mmCIF file of C-alpha atoms in Angstrom:
data_model
loop_
_atom_site.group_PDB
_atom_site.id
_atom_site.type_symbol
_atom_site.label_atom_id
_atom_site.label_comp_id
_atom_site.label_asym_id
_atom_site.label_seq_id
_atom_site.Cartn_x
_atom_site.Cartn_y
_atom_site.Cartn_z
ATOM 1 C CA VAL A 1 86.275 92.984 125.610
ATOM 2 C CA GLY A 2 89.318 95.345 125.762
ATOM 3 C CA SER A 3 91.860 97.203 123.999
ATOM 4 C CA GLY A 4 95.647 97.181 123.379
ATOM 5 C CA LYS A 5 98.171 98.958 121.270
ATOM 6 C CA VAL A 6 101.456 97.327 119.616
ATOM 7 C CA SER A 7 104.143 99.401 118.093
ATOM 8 C CA GLY A 8 107.111 98.147 116.155
ATOM 9 C CA CYS A 9 109.742 99.553 113.799
ATOM 10 C CA VAL A 10 107.298 99.256 110.576
ATOM 11 C CA LEU A 11 103.738 99.695 112.013
ATOM 12 C CA THR A 12 101.517 100.574 114.930
ATOM 13 C CA VAL A 13 98.275 98.356 115.533
ATOM 14 C CA GLU A 14 95.604 99.634 117.848
ATOM 15 C CA TYR A 15 92.546 97.513 118.644
ATOM 16 C CA ASP A 16 89.419 98.300 120.818
ATOM 17 C CA GLY A 17 86.849 95.530 120.932
ATOM 18 C CA GLU A 18 85.933 92.082 121.722
ATOM 19 C CA TRP A 19 88.262 89.164 122.132
ATOM 20 C CA ARG A 20 88.393 85.303 122.121
ATOM 21 C CA ASP A 21 91.037 82.980 122.423
ATOM 22 C CA MET A 22 93.450 85.779 122.192
ATOM 23 C CA LYS A 23 92.169 86.867 118.693
ATOM 24 C CA TYR A 24 89.745 89.621 117.576
ATOM 25 C CA HIS A 25 86.352 88.229 117.826
ATOM 26 C CA GLY A 26 83.073 90.245 117.833
ATOM 27 C CA ALA A 27 82.679 93.842 117.402
ATOM 28 C CA GLY A 28 85.863 96.206 117.315
ATOM 29 C CA LYS A 29 87.803 98.835 115.794
ATOM 30 C CA LEU A 30 91.312 98.214 114.174
ATOM 31 C CA VAL A 31 93.554 101.064 113.199
ATOM 32 C CA ILE A 32 96.854 100.157 111.494
ATOM 33 C CA THR A 33 99.499 102.972 110.743
ATOM 34 C CA TYR A 34 102.674 102.343 108.581
ATOM 35 C CA ASP A 35 105.780 104.161 109.385
ATOM 36 C CA GLN A 36 106.225 104.211 105.383
ATOM 37 C CA PRO A 37 103.852 103.486 102.474
ATOM 38 C CA ASN A 38 103.018 99.838 102.616
ATOM 39 C CA PRO A 39 105.156 98.254 99.631
ATOM 40 C CA THR A 40 101.970 96.373 98.323
ATOM 41 C CA THR A 41 99.312 98.983 98.366
ATOM 42 C CA GLY A 42 101.373 102.358 98.614
ATOM 43 C CA ARG A 43 99.007 103.442 101.574
ATOM 44 C CA ARG A 44 99.960 104.552 104.961
ATOM 45 C CA GLY A 45 97.394 103.307 107.185
ATOM 46 C CA GLU A 46 93.698 102.055 107.482
ATOM 47 C CA GLU A 47 90.978 101.931 109.853
ATOM 48 C CA TYR A 48 88.239 99.072 110.167
ATOM 49 C CA GLU A 49 85.230 99.223 112.384
ATOM 50 C CA GLY A 50 82.919 96.135 112.362
ATOM 51 C CA GLY A 51 82.855 92.614 112.895
ATOM 52 C CA PHE A 52 85.614 90.186 113.501
ATOM 53 C CA GLU A 53 85.767 86.289 113.665
ATOM 54 C CA HIS A 54 89.085 84.363 114.602
ATOM 55 C CA GLY A 55 90.964 87.669 114.105
ATOM 56 C CA LEU A 56 89.611 88.505 110.648
ATOM 57 C CA ARG A 57 87.339 90.888 109.151
ATOM 58 C CA HIS A 58 84.026 88.955 109.098
ATOM 59 C CA GLY A 59 80.266 90.304 108.836
ATOM 60 C CA GLN A 60 79.404 93.994 108.329
ATOM 61 C CA GLY A 61 81.959 96.595 108.481
ATOM 62 C CA VAL A 62 83.730 99.859 107.230
ATOM 63 C CA LEU A 63 87.342 100.019 105.942
ATOM 64 C CA ARG A 64 88.897 103.480 105.467
ATOM 65 C CA PHE A 65 92.252 104.134 104.062
ATOM 66 C CA VAL A 66 94.217 107.372 104.560
ATOM 67 C CA ASP A 67 93.951 108.124 100.764
ATOM 68 C CA ASP A 68 90.072 108.349 101.599
ATOM 69 C CA SER A 69 89.170 105.025 99.809
ATOM 70 C CA VAL A 70 86.327 103.413 101.706
ATOM 71 C CA TYR A 71 84.678 99.799 101.490
ATOM 72 C CA ASP A 72 81.396 99.763 103.417
ATOM 73 C CA GLY A 73 79.815 96.106 103.351
ATOM 74 C CA HIS A 74 80.174 92.678 104.008
ATOM 75 C CA TRP A 75 83.324 90.517 104.818
ATOM 76 C CA ARG A 76 84.064 86.881 105.173
ATOM 77 C CA ASN A 77 87.404 85.521 106.326
ATOM 78 C CA GLY A 78 89.208 88.887 105.906
ATOM 79 C CA LEU A 79 87.892 89.824 102.439
ATOM 80 C CA PRO A 80 85.003 91.705 100.905
ATOM 81 C CA GLU A 81 82.430 89.151 100.268
ATOM 82 C CA GLY A 82 78.643 89.651 99.560
ATOM 83 C CA VAL A 83 77.230 93.119 99.029
ATOM 84 C CA GLY A 84 79.577 96.111 99.428
ATOM 85 C CA HIS A 85 80.264 99.753 98.230
ATOM 86 C CA MET A 86 83.929 100.749 97.630
ATOM 87 C CA THR A 87 84.680 104.372 96.827
ATOM 88 C CA TYR A 88 88.389 104.675 95.570
ATOM 89 C CA GLY A 89 90.147 107.961 96.861
ATOM 90 C CA GLY A 90 93.390 109.364 95.954
ATOM 91 C CA GLY A 91 91.943 111.576 93.231
ATOM 92 C CA SER A 92 90.337 108.610 91.306
ATOM 93 C CA LEU A 93 86.710 108.983 92.398
ATOM 94 C CA VAL A 94 85.777 105.734 91.067
ATOM 95 C CA SER A 95 83.201 103.519 92.799
ATOM 96 C CA TYR A 96 81.932 100.115 92.747
ATOM 97 C CA VAL A 97 78.397 99.090 94.216
ATOM 98 C CA GLY A 98 77.443 95.455 94.017
ATOM 99 C CA ASP A 99 78.535 91.879 94.654
ATOM 100 C CA TRP A 100 81.940 90.753 95.879
ATOM 101 C CA ASP A 101 83.662 87.403 96.265
ATOM 102 C CA LYS A 102 86.857 86.808 97.892
ATOM 103 C CA GLY A 103 87.889 90.544 97.393
ATOM 104 C CA PHE A 104 86.883 90.912 93.751
ATOM 105 C CA PHE A 105 83.769 92.602 91.978
ATOM 106 C CA HIS A 106 81.977 89.253 91.340
ATOM 107 C CA GLY A 107 78.171 89.113 90.483
ATOM 108 C CA ARG A 108 75.991 92.033 89.758
ATOM 109 C CA GLY A 109 77.501 95.364 90.254
ATOM 110 C CA THR A 110 77.961 98.969 88.993
ATOM 111 C CA LEU A 111 81.258 100.648 88.496
ATOM 112 C CA THR A 112 81.056 104.493 88.241
ATOM 113 C CA THR A 113 83.998 106.528 86.791
ATOM 114 C CA ARG A 114 84.828 110.058 87.812
ATOM 115 C CA ASP A 115 83.319 111.200 84.387
ATOM 116 C CA GLY A 116 80.059 109.608 85.340
ATOM 117 C CA VAL A 117 80.078 106.694 82.945
ATOM 118 C CA LYS A 118 78.835 103.807 84.478
ATOM 119 C CA PHE A 119 79.746 99.904 83.775
ATOM 120 C CA GLU A 120 76.632 97.896 84.814
ATOM 121 C CA GLY A 121 76.350 94.294 84.871
ATOM 122 C CA VAL A 122 77.860 91.072 85.516
ATOM 123 C CA TRP A 123 81.311 90.858 87.072
ATOM 124 C CA LYS A 124 83.736 87.798 87.226
ATOM 125 C CA ARG A 125 86.529 87.908 89.566
ATOM 126 C CA GLY A 126 87.073 91.831 88.948
ATOM 127 C CA ILE A 127 86.659 91.683 85.077
ATOM 128 C CA PRO A 128 83.485 92.639 83.226
ATOM 129 C CA GLY A 129 81.470 89.732 82.104
ATOM 130 C CA GLY A 130 79.254 89.250 79.000
ATOM 131 C CA ASP A 131 76.323 91.013 80.258
ATOM 132 C CA MET A 132 77.464 94.679 80.546
ATOM 133 C CA LYS A 133 75.644 97.889 79.858
ATOM 134 C CA TYR A 134 77.628 101.173 79.397
ATOM 135 C CA ILE A 135 75.639 104.185 80.558
ATOM 136 C CA TYR A 136 77.024 107.743 80.032
ATOM 137 C CA PRO A 137 76.093 110.777 82.087
ATOM 138 C CA THR A 138 73.610 111.963 79.220
ATOM 139 C CA GLY A 139 71.673 108.701 79.795
ATOM 140 C CA LEU A 140 72.486 107.119 76.608
ATOM 141 C CA THR A 141 73.798 103.263 76.703
#
């Protein structure tokens, strides 16, 4: 168990939690802050609290981004996998609750838009599958 902080010219990493073989392992909290927006995601930082295994997010955990996006659910090998709930911030107000596989919506789940329209059914690697139901805020399908 321990904590540490590493700063560089691009990002700052802070970790407080359990270690094994010089890697995050067990329960912990990891905070990453970028000096500039991440070129891949455009985000300026993230905070994860939960389980780690061999330096990767693993088990139950919550990931929060500075744009108010939040993933709360199960992780495997650093990616959302199993059952989880993602709420997208940045003004989109879209959420997904259901099954995940290697970071994608995969299996049964429901995507809800800011207008309250729900897309419920089976997802395959982030794409709606053939068995989808559209539910409008009025209850019509």
